[in-house]
Coordinates of C-alpha atoms in Angstrom, one line a residue:
Chain A
M1 CA 18.3 -31.5 30.2
S2 CA 15.2 -30.9 32.3
A3 CA 11.9 -32.4 31.5
G4 CA 10.4 -29.0 30.7
A5 CA 13.1 -28.3 28.1
M6 CA 12.6 -31.8 26.6
A7 CA 8.9 -31.1 26.2
K8 CA 9.7 -27.8 24.6
V9 CA 12.1 -29.2 22.1
G10 CA 9.9 -32.1 21.3
S11 CA 6.6 -30.2 20.9
P12 CA 6.5 -29.2 17.2
S13 CA 5.1 -32.0 15.1
P14 CA 7.6 -34.0 12.9
V15 CA 5.9 -32.8 9.7
W16 CA 6.2 -29.2 10.7
R17 CA 9.8 -29.8 11.6
R18 CA 10.6 -31.3 8.3
V19 CA 9.0 -28.4 6.4
R20 CA 11.0 -26.0 8.5
T21 CA 14.2 -27.8 7.7
V22 CA 13.5 -27.7 4.0
L23 CA 12.6 -24.0 4.1
S24 CA 15.7 -23.1 6.0
Y25 CA 18.0 -25.0 3.7
G26 CA 16.1 -23.5 0.7
L27 CA 16.8 -20.0 2.0
L28 CA 20.4 -20.7 2.7
I29 CA 20.9 -22.2 -0.8
L30 CA 19.1 -19.2 -2.4
L31 CA 21.4 -16.9 -0.5
A32 CA 24.5 -18.8 -1.6
L33 CA 23.3 -18.5 -5.2
T34 CA 23.0 -14.8 -4.9
F35 CA 26.6 -14.7 -3.8
I36 CA 27.9 -17.1 -6.4
Y37 CA 25.7 -16.7 -9.5
P38 CA 27.0 -13.3 -10.6
F39 CA 30.5 -14.8 -10.9
L40 CA 29.2 -17.8 -12.8
L41 CA 27.3 -15.6 -15.3
A42 CA 30.4 -13.4 -15.7
L43 CA 32.5 -16.4 -16.3
T44 CA 30.3 -17.9 -19.1
T45 CA 29.6 -14.5 -20.6
S46 CA 33.3 -13.9 -21.0
F47 CA 33.2 -16.8 -23.5
K48 CA 30.3 -15.3 -25.6
T49 CA 30.5 -13.3 -28.8
L50 CA 29.6 -9.6 -28.5
P51 CA 26.4 -9.8 -30.6
E52 CA 25.1 -12.6 -28.4
I53 CA 25.9 -10.6 -25.3
N54 CA 24.1 -7.6 -26.6
A55 CA 21.1 -9.7 -27.7
D56 CA 20.8 -11.6 -24.5
P57 CA 22.9 -10.5 -21.4
V58 CA 21.1 -12.9 -19.1
G59 CA 21.5 -16.4 -20.6
L60 CA 24.0 -18.6 -18.7
I61 CA 25.2 -20.9 -21.5
P62 CA 26.8 -19.4 -24.6
S63 CA 25.2 -20.7 -27.8
M64 CA 28.6 -20.3 -29.4
W65 CA 31.7 -20.5 -27.2
T66 CA 34.5 -18.1 -28.2
T67 CA 37.7 -16.9 -26.7
E68 CA 37.7 -13.6 -28.6
G69 CA 37.3 -11.6 -25.3
Y70 CA 40.5 -13.2 -24.0
A71 CA 42.2 -12.7 -27.3
R72 CA 41.4 -9.1 -27.3
L73 CA 42.9 -8.8 -23.8
I74 CA 46.1 -10.5 -24.8
G75 CA 46.4 -8.0 -27.6
L76 CA 46.1 -5.3 -25.0
N77 CA 49.1 -6.6 -23.1
V78 CA 47.2 -8.3 -20.3
G79 CA 50.1 -10.7 -19.8
R80 CA 52.2 -7.9 -18.7
W81 CA 49.5 -6.5 -16.4
F82 CA 49.1 -10.0 -14.9
F83 CA 52.9 -10.3 -14.4
N84 CA 53.1 -6.8 -12.8
S85 CA 50.3 -7.7 -10.3
A86 CA 51.9 -11.0 -9.4
F87 CA 55.4 -9.6 -9.1
I88 CA 54.3 -6.6 -6.9
A89 CA 52.1 -8.8 -4.7
V90 CA 54.9 -11.4 -4.1
I91 CA 57.5 -8.7 -3.1
V92 CA 55.1 -6.8 -1.0
T93 CA 54.1 -10.0 0.8
V94 CA 57.6 -11.3 1.5
S95 CA 58.7 -7.9 2.8
N96 CA 55.6 -7.6 4.9
V97 CA 56.4 -10.9 6.6
I98 CA 60.0 -9.9 7.3
F99 CA 59.5 -6.2 8.3
A100 CA 56.2 -6.6 10.2
G101 CA 57.7 -9.7 11.8
L102 CA 60.8 -7.8 13.0
A103 CA 58.8 -4.8 14.2
G104 CA 56.2 -7.0 15.9
Y105 CA 58.9 -9.1 17.5
A106 CA 60.7 -6.0 18.8
L107 CA 57.6 -4.5 20.2
S108 CA 56.5 -7.7 22.0
R109 CA 59.8 -9.2 23.1
I110 CA 62.6 -6.6 23.3
K111 CA 62.6 -3.9 26.0
F112 CA 63.9 -0.8 24.4
P113 CA 63.5 2.8 25.3
G114 CA 60.8 4.5 23.3
S115 CA 59.0 1.3 22.4
N116 CA 55.8 2.6 23.9
A117 CA 55.9 5.8 21.9
V118 CA 56.6 3.9 18.7
F119 CA 53.7 1.6 19.4
L120 CA 51.3 4.4 20.0
A121 CA 52.4 6.3 16.9
L122 CA 51.8 3.2 14.8
L123 CA 48.5 2.7 16.4
G124 CA 47.6 6.3 15.6
T125 CA 48.3 5.8 11.9
M126 CA 45.6 3.2 11.7
M127 CA 43.0 5.9 12.5
I128 CA 44.0 7.8 9.3
P129 CA 41.8 7.0 6.3
G130 CA 43.9 6.0 3.3
I131 CA 42.2 8.6 1.1
V132 CA 43.6 11.4 3.2
L133 CA 47.1 10.3 2.2
L134 CA 46.3 10.0 -1.5
I135 CA 47.5 13.4 -2.6
P136 CA 50.5 13.8 -0.3
M137 CA 51.6 10.2 -1.2
F138 CA 51.7 11.3 -4.8
M139 CA 53.8 14.4 -3.7
V140 CA 56.4 12.2 -1.9
L141 CA 56.6 9.7 -4.7
R142 CA 57.2 12.6 -7.2
L143 CA 59.9 14.0 -5.0
L144 CA 61.6 10.6 -4.9
G145 CA 61.2 10.0 -8.6
M146 CA 59.0 6.9 -7.9
V147 CA 56.1 7.9 -10.1
D148 CA 55.6 5.5 -13.0
A149 CA 58.0 3.1 -11.5
Y150 CA 57.9 -0.3 -9.7
T151 CA 59.5 1.2 -6.7
G152 CA 56.5 3.6 -6.3
L153 CA 54.1 0.6 -6.5
I154 CA 56.1 -1.5 -4.0
V155 CA 58.1 0.4 -1.4
P156 CA 55.3 2.3 0.3
K157 CA 53.4 -1.0 0.8
M158 CA 56.3 -3.0 2.2
V159 CA 55.1 -2.9 5.8
T160 CA 51.7 -2.1 7.3
A161 CA 50.5 -1.3 10.8
F162 CA 48.0 -4.1 10.5
G163 CA 50.7 -6.6 9.9
I164 CA 52.8 -5.3 12.8
F165 CA 49.9 -5.7 15.2
L166 CA 49.0 -9.1 13.9
M167 CA 52.6 -10.3 14.5
K168 CA 53.0 -8.5 17.8
Q169 CA 49.8 -10.1 19.1
F170 CA 50.8 -13.5 18.1
F171 CA 54.3 -13.3 19.6
E172 CA 52.8 -12.2 22.8
S173 CA 50.7 -15.3 22.9
M174 CA 53.7 -17.6 22.4
P175 CA 55.7 -19.0 25.4
V176 CA 59.0 -17.2 25.7
E177 CA 61.1 -20.2 27.0
I178 CA 62.2 -21.7 23.7
E179 CA 63.6 -18.3 22.5
E180 CA 65.3 -17.9 25.9
A181 CA 66.9 -21.3 25.5
A182 CA 68.2 -20.3 22.1
R183 CA 69.6 -17.0 23.6
I184 CA 71.4 -18.9 26.3
D185 CA 73.0 -21.1 23.7
G186 CA 74.5 -18.0 22.3
A187 CA 72.1 -17.2 19.4
S188 CA 71.9 -13.5 18.6
R189 CA 68.6 -11.6 18.6
L190 CA 68.4 -11.8 14.8
D191 CA 69.2 -15.5 14.8
T192 CA 66.6 -16.1 17.4
F193 CA 64.0 -14.2 15.4
F194 CA 64.6 -15.9 12.1
R195 CA 65.4 -19.5 13.3
V196 CA 63.1 -19.8 16.3
A197 CA 60.4 -17.1 16.7
L198 CA 59.3 -16.7 13.1
P199 CA 58.9 -20.4 12.4
L200 CA 56.9 -20.8 15.6
A201 CA 54.6 -18.0 14.5
Q202 CA 53.6 -19.9 11.4
P203 CA 49.8 -19.4 11.8
A204 CA 50.2 -15.7 12.0
V205 CA 52.7 -15.7 9.1
I206 CA 50.2 -17.5 6.9
A207 CA 47.4 -15.1 7.8
L208 CA 49.8 -12.2 7.0
V209 CA 50.8 -13.7 3.7
I210 CA 47.2 -14.1 2.7
F211 CA 46.1 -10.6 3.7
S212 CA 49.2 -8.9 2.2
F213 CA 48.9 -10.8 -1.1
Q214 CA 45.1 -10.1 -1.3
G215 CA 45.6 -6.5 -0.4
S216 CA 48.2 -5.9 -3.0
W217 CA 46.6 -8.0 -5.8
N218 CA 43.3 -6.2 -5.4
D219 CA 44.6 -2.7 -4.7
F220 CA 43.4 0.0 -7.1
M221 CA 43.8 3.4 -5.5
H222 CA 47.5 3.3 -4.9
P223 CA 48.5 2.1 -8.5
L224 CA 46.1 4.7 -9.8
I225 CA 48.1 7.6 -8.5
V226 CA 51.5 6.0 -9.0
I227 CA 51.1 5.1 -12.7
T228 CA 50.3 8.3 -14.7
T229 CA 51.7 7.5 -18.2
N230 CA 53.6 4.3 -18.4
T231 CA 51.0 1.7 -19.4
E232 CA 53.6 -1.0 -19.3
L233 CA 53.4 -0.8 -15.5
Y234 CA 49.6 -1.2 -15.2
T235 CA 48.4 -3.8 -12.7
L236 CA 45.4 -5.9 -13.6
P237 CA 42.8 -3.7 -11.7
L238 CA 44.3 -0.6 -13.2
G239 CA 44.4 -2.1 -16.7
L240 CA 40.8 -3.1 -16.3
A241 CA 39.6 0.3 -15.2
F242 CA 41.5 1.8 -18.2
L243 CA 39.8 -0.8 -20.5
R244 CA 36.4 0.2 -19.1
G245 CA 37.2 3.8 -20.4
G246 CA 34.7 6.6 -20.4
I247 CA 31.1 6.6 -19.3
G248 CA 28.6 6.0 -22.0
Q249 CA 30.8 4.3 -24.6
N250 CA 30.0 0.9 -26.1
L251 CA 31.6 -1.6 -23.8
Q252 CA 33.3 -4.8 -25.0
W253 CA 31.7 -6.9 -22.4
N254 CA 33.4 -10.2 -23.2
A255 CA 36.8 -8.7 -22.8
L256 CA 35.9 -6.7 -19.7
L257 CA 34.4 -9.8 -18.0
A258 CA 37.3 -11.9 -19.2
G259 CA 39.6 -9.4 -17.4
S260 CA 37.4 -9.6 -14.3
M261 CA 37.8 -13.4 -14.3
L262 CA 41.6 -13.2 -14.8
T263 CA 41.7 -10.9 -11.7
T264 CA 39.3 -13.1 -9.7
L265 CA 40.6 -16.6 -10.4
P266 CA 44.0 -16.5 -8.8
M267 CA 42.5 -15.2 -5.6
A268 CA 39.7 -17.8 -5.8
L269 CA 42.3 -20.6 -6.1
I270 CA 44.3 -19.3 -3.2
F271 CA 41.1 -19.0 -1.2
L272 CA 40.0 -22.5 -1.9
F273 CA 43.3 -24.0 -1.0
F274 CA 43.9 -21.9 2.2
Q275 CA 40.3 -21.3 3.2
R276 CA 40.8 -22.3 6.8
Y277 CA 43.6 -19.7 7.2
F278 CA 41.5 -16.9 5.7
I279 CA 38.9 -17.4 8.4
E280 CA 41.5 -17.9 11.2
G281 CA 43.4 -14.9 9.9
I282 CA 40.4 -12.6 10.2
S283 CA 39.8 -13.7 13.8
Y284 CA 43.5 -13.0 14.7
G285 CA 43.5 -9.6 13.0
G286 CA 40.0 -8.6 13.6
V287 CA 38.5 -9.3 16.9
K288 CA 41.7 -9.8 18.9
G289 CA 43.8 -7.2 17.2
Chain B
M1 CA 76.8 -8.1 37.6
A2 CA 75.4 -4.6 37.5
T3 CA 77.5 -3.8 34.4
G4 CA 76.3 -7.0 32.8
I5 CA 72.7 -5.9 33.1
K6 CA 73.6 -2.5 31.8
Q7 CA 75.3 -4.0 28.8
Q8 CA 72.3 -6.2 28.2
D9 CA 70.0 -3.2 28.3
R10 CA 72.2 -1.4 25.8
Q11 CA 72.2 -4.4 23.5
D12 CA 68.4 -4.6 23.8
A13 CA 68.1 -1.0 23.0
I14 CA 70.2 -1.3 19.9
A15 CA 68.5 -4.5 18.8
G16 CA 65.0 -3.0 19.3
W17 CA 65.7 0.0 17.3
L18 CA 67.5 -2.0 14.6
F19 CA 64.5 -4.3 14.3
M20 CA 62.2 -1.2 14.0
T21 CA 64.4 0.5 11.4
P22 CA 62.7 -0.7 8.1
T23 CA 59.3 0.2 9.6
L24 CA 60.4 3.6 10.9
I25 CA 61.9 4.5 7.5
I26 CA 58.8 3.4 5.5
F27 CA 56.3 5.0 7.9
G28 CA 58.5 8.1 8.2
I29 CA 58.6 8.7 4.5
F30 CA 55.2 7.4 3.4
V31 CA 53.0 8.2 6.3
F32 CA 54.4 10.9 8.6
I33 CA 55.8 13.2 6.0
P34 CA 52.6 12.9 3.9
I35 CA 50.6 13.8 7.0
L36 CA 52.6 17.0 7.3
F37 CA 52.4 17.7 3.6
A38 CA 48.6 17.2 3.8
L39 CA 48.3 19.7 6.6
Y40 CA 50.5 22.3 5.0
F41 CA 49.5 22.1 1.4
S42 CA 45.8 22.2 2.2
L43 CA 46.7 25.8 3.1
T44 CA 48.1 26.5 -0.4
D45 CA 46.9 26.8 -3.9
W46 CA 49.2 24.0 -5.3
N47 CA 47.9 22.7 -8.6
G48 CA 49.8 19.4 -8.8
I49 CA 51.9 20.3 -11.8
S50 CA 54.2 23.2 -10.8
P51 CA 56.8 22.5 -8.2
P52 CA 55.1 22.4 -4.8
G53 CA 57.6 24.9 -3.5
E54 CA 56.1 27.6 -5.7
A55 CA 52.6 27.1 -4.4
A56 CA 51.2 30.2 -2.7
F57 CA 50.2 30.1 0.9
V58 CA 46.5 31.0 1.1
G59 CA 45.6 30.3 4.7
L60 CA 42.2 28.8 5.3
R61 CA 40.8 29.9 2.0
N62 CA 40.4 26.3 0.7
Y63 CA 38.4 25.3 3.8
Q64 CA 36.4 28.5 3.6
D65 CA 35.6 27.9 -0.1
V66 CA 34.5 24.3 0.5
L67 CA 32.5 24.9 3.7
F68 CA 31.0 28.4 3.2
G69 CA 32.2 29.7 -0.2
G70 CA 28.8 29.8 -1.9
G71 CA 30.2 28.6 -5.2
I72 CA 30.4 25.3 -7.1
R73 CA 33.1 23.9 -4.7
Q74 CA 30.8 24.4 -1.7
Q75 CA 27.9 22.8 -3.6
D76 CA 30.0 19.8 -4.7
F77 CA 31.3 19.3 -1.2
Y78 CA 27.9 19.2 0.4
K79 CA 26.5 17.1 -2.4
A80 CA 29.3 14.6 -1.9
L81 CA 28.8 14.7 1.9
K82 CA 25.1 14.1 1.4
N83 CA 25.6 11.2 -1.0
T84 CA 28.2 9.6 1.3
T85 CA 26.0 10.0 4.3
Y86 CA 23.0 8.4 2.6
F87 CA 25.4 5.6 1.5
A88 CA 26.7 5.0 5.0
L89 CA 23.2 5.2 6.6
G90 CA 21.9 2.7 4.1
V91 CA 24.8 0.3 4.0
V92 CA 26.2 0.0 7.6
P93 CA 23.0 -1.1 9.4
V94 CA 22.0 -3.5 6.7
Q95 CA 25.4 -5.2 6.2
T96 CA 25.9 -5.4 10.0
A97 CA 22.5 -7.1 10.6
L98 CA 22.8 -9.5 7.6
A99 CA 26.3 -10.4 8.6
L100 CA 25.2 -11.2 12.1
F101 CA 22.2 -13.2 10.9
L102 CA 24.4 -15.3 8.6
A103 CA 27.0 -15.8 11.2
V104 CA 24.4 -17.1 13.7
V105 CA 22.9 -19.4 11.0
V106 CA 26.2 -20.8 9.8
N107 CA 27.2 -21.3 13.5
Q108 CA 24.3 -23.7 14.1
R109 CA 25.5 -27.0 15.5
F110 CA 23.1 -29.1 13.4
L111 CA 23.7 -27.3 10.1
R112 CA 25.0 -29.5 7.4
F113 CA 27.3 -28.3 4.6
K114 CA 28.5 -25.6 6.9
S115 CA 31.8 -25.0 5.1
F116 CA 30.1 -24.8 1.8
F117 CA 27.7 -22.0 3.0
R118 CA 30.6 -20.2 4.7
T119 CA 32.7 -20.3 1.6
A120 CA 29.9 -19.1 -0.7
Y121 CA 29.0 -16.1 1.6
Y122 CA 32.6 -15.1 2.0
F123 CA 33.7 -15.5 -1.6
P124 CA 32.8 -11.9 -2.9
A125 CA 35.0 -10.5 -0.1
I126 CA 38.2 -11.9 -1.6
T127 CA 37.6 -10.4 -5.0
S128 CA 39.0 -7.2 -6.5
S129 CA 36.7 -4.2 -6.2
V130 CA 37.4 -3.3 -9.8
A131 CA 36.5 -6.8 -11.1
I132 CA 33.3 -6.8 -9.0
S133 CA 32.4 -3.3 -10.2
L134 CA 32.7 -4.4 -13.8
I135 CA 30.6 -7.5 -13.2
F136 CA 27.8 -5.5 -11.6
L137 CA 28.0 -2.8 -14.2
F138 CA 27.1 -5.6 -16.6
L139 CA 24.3 -7.0 -14.3
Y140 CA 22.8 -3.5 -13.7
Q141 CA 22.1 -2.8 -17.4
K142 CA 18.5 -2.2 -18.3
D143 CA 18.1 -5.7 -19.8
G144 CA 20.6 -7.2 -17.4
L145 CA 20.2 -9.9 -14.8
I146 CA 19.2 -7.8 -11.8
N147 CA 16.2 -6.3 -13.6
E148 CA 15.2 -9.7 -14.9
A149 CA 15.5 -11.3 -11.4
L150 CA 13.4 -8.5 -9.8
S151 CA 10.8 -8.8 -12.5
F152 CA 10.8 -12.6 -12.0
V153 CA 10.2 -12.4 -8.2
T154 CA 7.5 -9.7 -8.5
F155 CA 5.7 -11.7 -11.3
G156 CA 6.4 -9.0 -13.8
A157 CA 5.4 -6.0 -11.7
W158 CA 8.9 -4.7 -11.7
K159 CA 9.6 -2.1 -14.4
P160 CA 13.3 -2.4 -15.5
V161 CA 15.4 0.7 -14.7
A162 CA 18.7 1.8 -16.2
W163 CA 20.3 1.6 -12.8
M164 CA 23.6 3.4 -13.4
A165 CA 22.0 6.2 -15.5
D166 CA 19.1 7.0 -13.1
A167 CA 19.6 10.2 -11.1
R168 CA 16.2 10.2 -9.3
G169 CA 16.5 10.1 -5.6
I170 CA 14.5 7.4 -4.0
F171 CA 13.0 9.6 -1.3
H172 CA 11.9 12.0 -4.1
I173 CA 10.2 9.1 -5.8
W174 CA 8.4 8.1 -2.6
L175 CA 7.4 11.7 -1.9
N176 CA 6.1 12.0 -5.4
W177 CA 3.8 9.0 -4.8
L178 CA 2.5 10.9 -1.8
G179 CA 1.9 13.9 -4.0
V180 CA 4.8 16.0 -2.6
N181 CA 7.2 17.5 -5.0
S182 CA 9.1 20.8 -5.5
E183 CA 6.4 22.3 -7.7
R184 CA 3.6 21.7 -5.3
V185 CA 5.7 22.7 -2.3
P186 CA 7.8 25.6 -3.6
W187 CA 9.6 26.5 -0.4
L188 CA 11.4 23.1 -0.6
A189 CA 13.1 24.2 -3.7
N190 CA 13.5 27.8 -2.8
T191 CA 14.9 27.4 0.7
S192 CA 18.7 26.9 0.5
L193 CA 20.8 25.4 3.1
L194 CA 24.6 25.4 2.7
G195 CA 24.4 25.8 -1.1
L196 CA 21.8 23.0 -1.7
S197 CA 18.0 23.4 -1.6
V198 CA 16.0 21.6 1.1
W199 CA 14.5 19.5 -1.7
D200 CA 18.0 18.5 -2.8
W201 CA 19.0 17.5 0.8
I202 CA 16.0 15.2 1.2
S203 CA 16.5 13.4 -2.1
G204 CA 17.7 10.2 -0.6
P205 CA 20.3 8.1 -2.6
S206 CA 19.7 8.1 -6.3
I207 CA 18.9 4.8 -8.1
A208 CA 22.5 4.8 -9.3
L209 CA 23.9 5.3 -5.8
L210 CA 21.5 2.7 -4.5
A211 CA 23.0 0.3 -7.1
I212 CA 26.5 0.8 -5.7
M213 CA 25.2 0.6 -2.1
L214 CA 23.6 -2.8 -2.8
M215 CA 26.8 -4.1 -4.4
N216 CA 28.9 -2.8 -1.6
T217 CA 26.7 -4.5 1.0
W218 CA 26.9 -7.7 -1.0
T219 CA 30.7 -7.7 -1.1
T220 CA 31.3 -6.7 2.6
I221 CA 28.9 -9.1 4.3
G222 CA 31.3 -12.0 4.0
T223 CA 34.1 -10.4 5.9
L224 CA 31.8 -9.1 8.7
M225 CA 30.1 -12.5 8.9
V226 CA 33.5 -14.1 9.6
I227 CA 34.3 -11.6 12.3
F228 CA 31.0 -12.3 14.0
L229 CA 31.6 -16.0 13.5
A230 CA 35.0 -15.9 15.3
A231 CA 33.4 -14.0 18.2
L232 CA 30.5 -16.5 18.4
Q233 CA 32.9 -19.5 18.5
D234 CA 34.8 -17.8 21.4
M235 CA 31.7 -17.6 23.6
P236 CA 31.6 -19.7 26.7
P237 CA 29.3 -22.7 26.1
Q238 CA 28.4 -22.9 29.8
V239 CA 26.4 -19.8 29.6
Y240 CA 24.3 -21.2 26.9
E241 CA 23.8 -24.5 28.6
A242 CA 22.7 -22.7 31.8
A243 CA 20.2 -20.7 29.8
Q244 CA 18.8 -23.8 28.1
M245 CA 18.5 -25.5 31.5
D246 CA 16.4 -22.6 32.6
G247 CA 14.1 -23.2 29.6
A248 CA 15.1 -20.1 27.6
G249 CA 14.0 -20.3 24.0
T250 CA 16.3 -19.7 21.0
W251 CA 15.1 -16.1 20.5
T252 CA 15.5 -15.2 24.2
I253 CA 19.0 -16.7 24.3
F254 CA 19.9 -14.7 21.2
R255 CA 18.5 -11.4 22.5
R256 CA 19.5 -11.7 26.2
I257 CA 22.9 -13.5 25.9
T258 CA 24.4 -13.5 22.4
L259 CA 23.7 -9.9 21.5
P260 CA 25.1 -8.4 24.7
L261 CA 28.2 -10.6 24.6
L262 CA 28.7 -9.5 21.0
R263 CA 28.7 -5.8 21.8
P264 CA 32.5 -5.2 21.4
T265 CA 32.4 -7.1 18.1
T266 CA 29.5 -5.1 16.9
F267 CA 31.3 -1.9 17.8
F268 CA 34.3 -3.1 15.8
V269 CA 32.1 -4.1 12.8
V270 CA 30.2 -0.8 12.7
T271 CA 33.5 1.1 13.0
L272 CA 34.9 -0.8 10.0
G273 CA 31.7 -0.2 8.2
L274 CA 31.8 3.6 8.8
M275 CA 35.5 3.8 7.8
G276 CA 34.8 1.8 4.7
T277 CA 31.6 3.5 3.5
Y278 CA 32.9 7.1 4.1
Q279 CA 35.8 6.2 1.9
V280 CA 34.0 4.6 -1.1
F281 CA 36.1 5.2 -4.1
D282 CA 37.0 2.3 -6.4
Q283 CA 33.4 1.4 -7.2
V284 CA 32.5 5.0 -8.0
Y285 CA 35.6 5.5 -10.2
V286 CA 34.8 2.3 -12.2
M287 CA 31.0 2.4 -12.4
S288 CA 29.9 6.0 -12.5
S289 CA 32.7 8.6 -12.2
G290 CA 30.4 10.5 -9.8
G291 CA 27.5 10.7 -12.3
P292 CA 24.6 10.8 -13.3
A293 CA 24.1 14.4 -12.2
K294 CA 26.7 14.1 -9.5
T295 CA 24.5 11.8 -7.5
T296 CA 27.2 9.2 -7.0
L297 CA 29.9 11.9 -6.2
T298 CA 31.3 10.7 -2.9
V299 CA 33.7 12.7 -0.6
A300 CA 36.6 10.3 -1.4
Y301 CA 35.9 10.6 -5.2
L302 CA 35.8 14.4 -4.8
V303 CA 39.2 14.3 -3.2
Y304 CA 40.6 12.5 -6.2
R305 CA 38.7 14.6 -8.7
S306 CA 39.8 17.9 -7.2
G307 CA 43.4 16.9 -7.1
F308 CA 44.0 14.8 -10.2
N309 CA 41.3 16.0 -12.7
N310 CA 40.8 19.6 -11.7
F311 CA 44.4 20.2 -10.6
E312 CA 43.4 21.8 -7.4
M313 CA 45.5 19.7 -5.0
G314 CA 45.2 22.3 -2.2
M315 CA 41.4 22.0 -2.4
G316 CA 41.5 18.2 -2.6
L317 CA 43.7 18.1 0.5
A318 CA 41.3 20.4 2.4
V319 CA 38.4 18.0 1.5
A320 CA 40.5 15.0 2.6
I321 CA 41.3 16.6 6.0
L322 CA 37.6 17.5 6.5
L323 CA 36.8 13.8 5.7
F324 CA 39.3 12.7 8.3
I325 CA 37.6 15.0 10.9
I326 CA 34.2 13.7 10.0
I327 CA 35.2 10.0 10.3
F328 CA 36.9 10.8 13.6
I329 CA 33.9 12.5 15.1
L330 CA 31.6 9.7 13.9
T331 CA 33.8 7.0 15.5
M332 CA 33.8 9.0 18.7
I333 CA 30.0 9.4 18.7
Q334 CA 29.7 5.7 18.0
R335 CA 32.0 4.8 20.9
R336 CA 30.0 7.0 23.2
V337 CA 26.8 5.3 22.2
T338 CA 28.1 1.8 22.6
E339 CA 29.7 2.6 26.0
G340 CA 26.5 4.5 27.1
E341 CA 24.4 1.3 26.5
K342 CA 26.8 -0.7 28.6
A343 CA 26.2 1.5 31.7

């Protein structure tokens, strides 16, 4: 570092520097609070009684803790909604890893005629906003008898263009030698993929698992058009929207917020355990993809 | 040898297509066929209940109705387009700037508790849009947390508003302060443009729409921050060291080095923002159903409402395809702008 730069760094007085540090951390903590506090308030409010919520919707600590909001949800079959959400998310996630893995592998490693056209067609579909396919998706599901059925919730989501590009990108960054060695030892393409390539692509697989699970767990628009009458097949977000009901009615806030918490907590736990991968995943899929 | 290679090629071709089969089937049925359906049935009067085969072909009438029909459908479409555009113009710049700011701050070498701050800022981004909408519906009540907080930071000057029930446009409110309103300047109310009066066009987002905009910004910042963060961490440290050697200050380094190097990322983030804001749906469905006075009616919500509430699937499809064209044009313009700056 040059003398000029040293002087520049050293010039503000120590007192001013300390004040600045305190102010900066204060601002950062305040910002963190604005991102976290709404969840905190929703969590404690879900344990309040309705009269208390109506009298004071701002206080953080309930004067009387109650689980009546949760009890009301259980009466509404929330267990089934929770199971549906989890079941669908798990199947969608597993199939995404396998199908997007296979497709990404083929596009990056296997030379086959037409691969470029397939790649471009898939790339093109990413330009199409999901809302454009809302109505025609409903038409196709109706034709196939998949309305009001698990198949309608699951099958259309079993592979995504995003997943394919994530996997393709990662395979391309991997050295090809290990797979070639396996091939020379007589392993088939499929063996090589499942036994060698997919395990080596673990970071990309983890990212894909997280995004597929999150996407499915939080999805609202797709279940909304698939489930028209069969409330047994509601997912958590769909059930919550149903519980919210019409505009202008008296809302049972403790139950609604309890539902929001049941929807948020599983993702929050997954996030806290796999934080690192969320952030790495976005950088794979986002900037480089 | 030659036959060996040929056989290898054939095996590769078979393996390649086999590996692609699940993807091709799913995309064929649930993406490509729906695209064809969308294009064709936007030219029919299908109502969503009768068998689609019985729908009558009406040519471009749905598009005609929506764009120039002069009726309620035209009015709703331009209202939705106006609302959505205010939404995007408000949200995209703010969330991009704040995300960049947070990314730069969290990326500081000397910052302590880095991972705590990163986690806190990213947290809303992992949560279900329906859950967040319900939480904010609660916070936006007249005696709710947001009014309380605003009143606290303004030392009581803030008058609580019933956010989700307030249809007043914020530009209208400001113009009123300046003494401009539709009674004093009648031509604003009397001049009609594409089915809406000039006064309507310049309303700005309503308080209710503003509430959804603020919430949407709040949830999206985290994701965009992480995208910026990844790009910042990829930057060559030598460039920064060289700039510091030359005595460049923090602000100069940010403006002259960081920002230009981030241009591709910024393009990506703004594109994501445009795609997202022009498709806002979940929040509107849960929080307002398009009300009050249709001021939170967005184009995406209009697509849903036309199809599944009003049983005008053909109309809904026409609106959906128009939305696709709008998003496509916006992305192209944006790319042109970003590339133009580079030259």
